[in-house]
Short mmCIF file of C-alpha atoms in Angstrom, two decimals:
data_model
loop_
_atom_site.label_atom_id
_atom_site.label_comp_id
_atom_site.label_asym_id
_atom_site.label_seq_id
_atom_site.Cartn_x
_atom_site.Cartn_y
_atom_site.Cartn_z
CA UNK A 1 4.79 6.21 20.87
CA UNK A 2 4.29 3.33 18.49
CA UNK A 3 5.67 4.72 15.02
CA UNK A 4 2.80 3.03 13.07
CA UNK A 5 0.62 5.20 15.51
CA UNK A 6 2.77 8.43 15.19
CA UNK A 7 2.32 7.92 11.40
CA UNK A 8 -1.45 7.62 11.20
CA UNK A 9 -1.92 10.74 14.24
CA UNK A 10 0.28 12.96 12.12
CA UNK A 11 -1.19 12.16 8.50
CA UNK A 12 -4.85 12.83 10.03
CA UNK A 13 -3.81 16.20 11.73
CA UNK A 14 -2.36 16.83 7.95
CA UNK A 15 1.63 17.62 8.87
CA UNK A 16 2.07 15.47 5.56
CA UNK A 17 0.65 18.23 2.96
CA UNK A 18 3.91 19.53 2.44
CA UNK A 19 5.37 16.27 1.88
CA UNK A 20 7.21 16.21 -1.91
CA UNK A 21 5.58 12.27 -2.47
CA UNK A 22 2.02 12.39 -1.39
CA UNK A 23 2.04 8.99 -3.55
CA UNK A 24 4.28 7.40 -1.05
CA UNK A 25 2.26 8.62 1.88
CA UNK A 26 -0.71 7.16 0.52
CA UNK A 27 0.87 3.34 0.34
CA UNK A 28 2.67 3.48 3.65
CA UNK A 29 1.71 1.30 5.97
CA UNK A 30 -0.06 -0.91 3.27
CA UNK A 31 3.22 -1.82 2.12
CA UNK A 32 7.02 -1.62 3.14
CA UNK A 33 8.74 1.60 2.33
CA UNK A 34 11.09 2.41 4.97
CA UNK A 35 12.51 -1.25 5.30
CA UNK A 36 12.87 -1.82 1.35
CA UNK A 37 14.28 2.60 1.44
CA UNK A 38 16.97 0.97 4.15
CA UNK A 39 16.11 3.90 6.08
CA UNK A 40 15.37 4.51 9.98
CA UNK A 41 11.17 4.79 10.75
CA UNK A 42 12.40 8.76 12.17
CA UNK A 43 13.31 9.51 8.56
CA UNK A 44 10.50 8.15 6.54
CA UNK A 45 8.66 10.49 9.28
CA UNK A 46 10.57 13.43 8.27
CA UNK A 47 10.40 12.84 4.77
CA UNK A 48 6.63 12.88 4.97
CA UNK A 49 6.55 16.09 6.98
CA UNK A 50 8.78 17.55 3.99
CA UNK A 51 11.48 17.92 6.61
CA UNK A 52 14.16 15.56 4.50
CA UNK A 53 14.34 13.83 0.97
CA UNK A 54 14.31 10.53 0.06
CA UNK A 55 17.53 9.99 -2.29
CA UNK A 56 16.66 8.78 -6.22
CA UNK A 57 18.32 5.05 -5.19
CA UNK A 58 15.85 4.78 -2.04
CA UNK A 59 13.12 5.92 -3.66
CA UNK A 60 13.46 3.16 -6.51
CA UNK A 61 14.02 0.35 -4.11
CA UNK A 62 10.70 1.59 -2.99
CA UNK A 63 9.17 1.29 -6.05
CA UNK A 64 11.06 -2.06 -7.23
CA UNK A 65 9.88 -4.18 -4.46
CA UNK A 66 6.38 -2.70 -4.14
CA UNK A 67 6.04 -3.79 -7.75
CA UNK A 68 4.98 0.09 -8.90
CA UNK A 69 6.43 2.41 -11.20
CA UNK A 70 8.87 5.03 -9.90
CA UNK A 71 7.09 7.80 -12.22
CA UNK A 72 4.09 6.96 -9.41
CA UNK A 73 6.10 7.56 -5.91
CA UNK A 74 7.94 10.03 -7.61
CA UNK A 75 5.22 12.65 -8.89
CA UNK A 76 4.65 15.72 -6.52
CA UNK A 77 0.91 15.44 -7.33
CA UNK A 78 -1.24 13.01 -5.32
CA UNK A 79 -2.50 10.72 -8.66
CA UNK A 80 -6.44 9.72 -8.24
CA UNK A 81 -9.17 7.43 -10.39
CA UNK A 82 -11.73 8.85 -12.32
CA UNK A 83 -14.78 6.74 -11.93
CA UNK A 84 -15.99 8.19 -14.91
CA UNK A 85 -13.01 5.85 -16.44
CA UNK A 86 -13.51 2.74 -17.36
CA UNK A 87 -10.50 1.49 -16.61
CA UNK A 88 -10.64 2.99 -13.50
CA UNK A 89 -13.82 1.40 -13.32
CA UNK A 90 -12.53 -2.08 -14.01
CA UNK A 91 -9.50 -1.44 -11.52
CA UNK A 92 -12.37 -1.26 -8.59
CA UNK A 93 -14.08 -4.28 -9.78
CA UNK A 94 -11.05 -6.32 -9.77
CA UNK A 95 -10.19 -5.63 -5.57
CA UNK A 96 -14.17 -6.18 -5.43
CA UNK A 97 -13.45 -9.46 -6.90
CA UNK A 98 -10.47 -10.32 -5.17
CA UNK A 99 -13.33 -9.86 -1.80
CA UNK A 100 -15.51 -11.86 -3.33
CA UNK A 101 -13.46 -14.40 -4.33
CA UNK A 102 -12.26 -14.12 -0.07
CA UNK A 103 -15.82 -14.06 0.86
CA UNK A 104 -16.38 -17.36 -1.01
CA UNK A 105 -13.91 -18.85 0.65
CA UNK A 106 -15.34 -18.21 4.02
CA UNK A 107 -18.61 -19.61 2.75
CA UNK A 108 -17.19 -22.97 1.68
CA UNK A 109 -15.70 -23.31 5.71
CA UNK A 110 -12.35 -22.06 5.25
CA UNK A 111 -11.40 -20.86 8.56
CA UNK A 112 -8.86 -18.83 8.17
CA UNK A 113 -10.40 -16.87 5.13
CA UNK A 114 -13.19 -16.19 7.91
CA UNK A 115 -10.46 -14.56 10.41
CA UNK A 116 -9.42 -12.46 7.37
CA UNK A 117 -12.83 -11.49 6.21
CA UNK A 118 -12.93 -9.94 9.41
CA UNK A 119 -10.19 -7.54 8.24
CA UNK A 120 -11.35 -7.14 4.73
CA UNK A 121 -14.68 -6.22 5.38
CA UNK A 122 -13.64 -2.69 6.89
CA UNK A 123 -11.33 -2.20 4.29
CA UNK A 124 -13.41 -3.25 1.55
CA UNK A 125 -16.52 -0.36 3.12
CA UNK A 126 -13.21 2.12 3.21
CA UNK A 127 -12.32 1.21 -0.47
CA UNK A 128 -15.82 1.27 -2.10
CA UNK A 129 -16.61 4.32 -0.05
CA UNK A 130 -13.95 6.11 -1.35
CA UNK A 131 -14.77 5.04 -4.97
CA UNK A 132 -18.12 5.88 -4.69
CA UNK A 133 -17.06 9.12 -3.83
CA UNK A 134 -14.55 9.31 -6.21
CA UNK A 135 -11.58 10.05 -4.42
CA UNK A 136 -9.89 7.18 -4.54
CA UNK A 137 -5.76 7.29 -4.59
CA UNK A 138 -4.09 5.11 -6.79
CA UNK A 139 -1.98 4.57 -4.20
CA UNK A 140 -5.01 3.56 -1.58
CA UNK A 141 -6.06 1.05 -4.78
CA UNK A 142 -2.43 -1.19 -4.68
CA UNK A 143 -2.84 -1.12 -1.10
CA UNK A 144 -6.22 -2.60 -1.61
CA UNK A 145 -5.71 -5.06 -3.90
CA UNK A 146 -2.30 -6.35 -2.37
CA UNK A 147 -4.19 -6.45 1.15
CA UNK A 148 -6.45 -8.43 -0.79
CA UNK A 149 -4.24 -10.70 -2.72
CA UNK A 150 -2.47 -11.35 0.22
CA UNK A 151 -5.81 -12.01 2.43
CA UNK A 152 -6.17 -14.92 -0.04
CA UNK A 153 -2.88 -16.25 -0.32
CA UNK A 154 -2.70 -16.77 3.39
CA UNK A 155 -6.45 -18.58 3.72
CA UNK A 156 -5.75 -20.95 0.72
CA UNK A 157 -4.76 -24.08 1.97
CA UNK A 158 -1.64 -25.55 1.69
CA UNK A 159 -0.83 -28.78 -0.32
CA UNK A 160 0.45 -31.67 1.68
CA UNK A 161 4.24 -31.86 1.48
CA UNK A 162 5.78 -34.62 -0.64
CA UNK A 163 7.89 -37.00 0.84
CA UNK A 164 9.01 -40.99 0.78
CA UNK A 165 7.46 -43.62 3.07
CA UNK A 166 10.18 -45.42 4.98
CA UNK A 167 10.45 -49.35 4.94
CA UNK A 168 10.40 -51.58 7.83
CA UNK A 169 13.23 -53.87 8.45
CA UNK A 170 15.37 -52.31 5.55
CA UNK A 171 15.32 -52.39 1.79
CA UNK A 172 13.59 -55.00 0.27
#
């Protein structure tokens, strides 16, 4: 079975409650734990099932290259806004922004923002949803807004590379 699939099966038939970072659970598959952990996918697996432990220098490479604070991946609570916040509140707007700002670009003909819209759209109902709700993860809100950021980074388009003109016939 596709581990990606495995992952998403077992975290909707809830084997992950027990798991000691609910945090981490929440950005897998959003962003890279296991490759950045330099562990095998069968033991991210196991650590989410509680079965095994993620040591304190795998769990911080996590949390380096993800760009969020260890304190985060390592609490054994799962952390969630308060839309009653409005920080929280302004932490929303900005991934509704960072849509916008995609949806725009699909507008003005960019082609490739329109193949990720496509994405972003269901994610953006999931998000908002989810806020609305409130019971929106932290951890579902970096996933968000890095799906996001990304979404635009790969539609904007790319300046032409510099270069020289070659003469004919030699210098001059």
């Amino acid at each position: 079975m596709d581990y990606y699939r495995q992952f998403l099966r077992e975290k909707h038939e809830g084997k992950y409650a027990g798991c000691r970072y609910p945090n981490l659970v929440e950005i897998h598959g959003g962003m890279p734990t296991d490759y950045f952990a330099e562990v095998t996918k069968e033991l991210m697996l196991a650590v989410f099932r509680g079965e095994e432990d993620l040591t304190l220098e795998e769990i911080s490479r996590i949390a380096r290259y993800n760009c969020i604070p260890l304190s985060v991946l390592a609490c054994p609570k799962l952390i969630m806004l308060d839309m009653g916040r409005r920080r929280h509140r302004k932490m929303v707007a900005e991934v509704d922004n960072l849509y916008i700002k995609l949806k725009c670009m699909a507008r003005e003909g960019n082609q490739k923002a329109e193949k990720y819209l496509e994405f972003a759209d269901w994610e953006q109902q999931k998000f908002m949803r989810a806020a609305h709700n409130n019971r929106l993860s932290y951890g579902h809100y970096l996933v968000a807004k890095e799906e996001m950021r990304n979404y635009i980074s790969f539609a904007t388009p790319k300046p032409e590379k510099r270069g020289i003109s070659s003469m004919e016939g030699g210098a001059a």
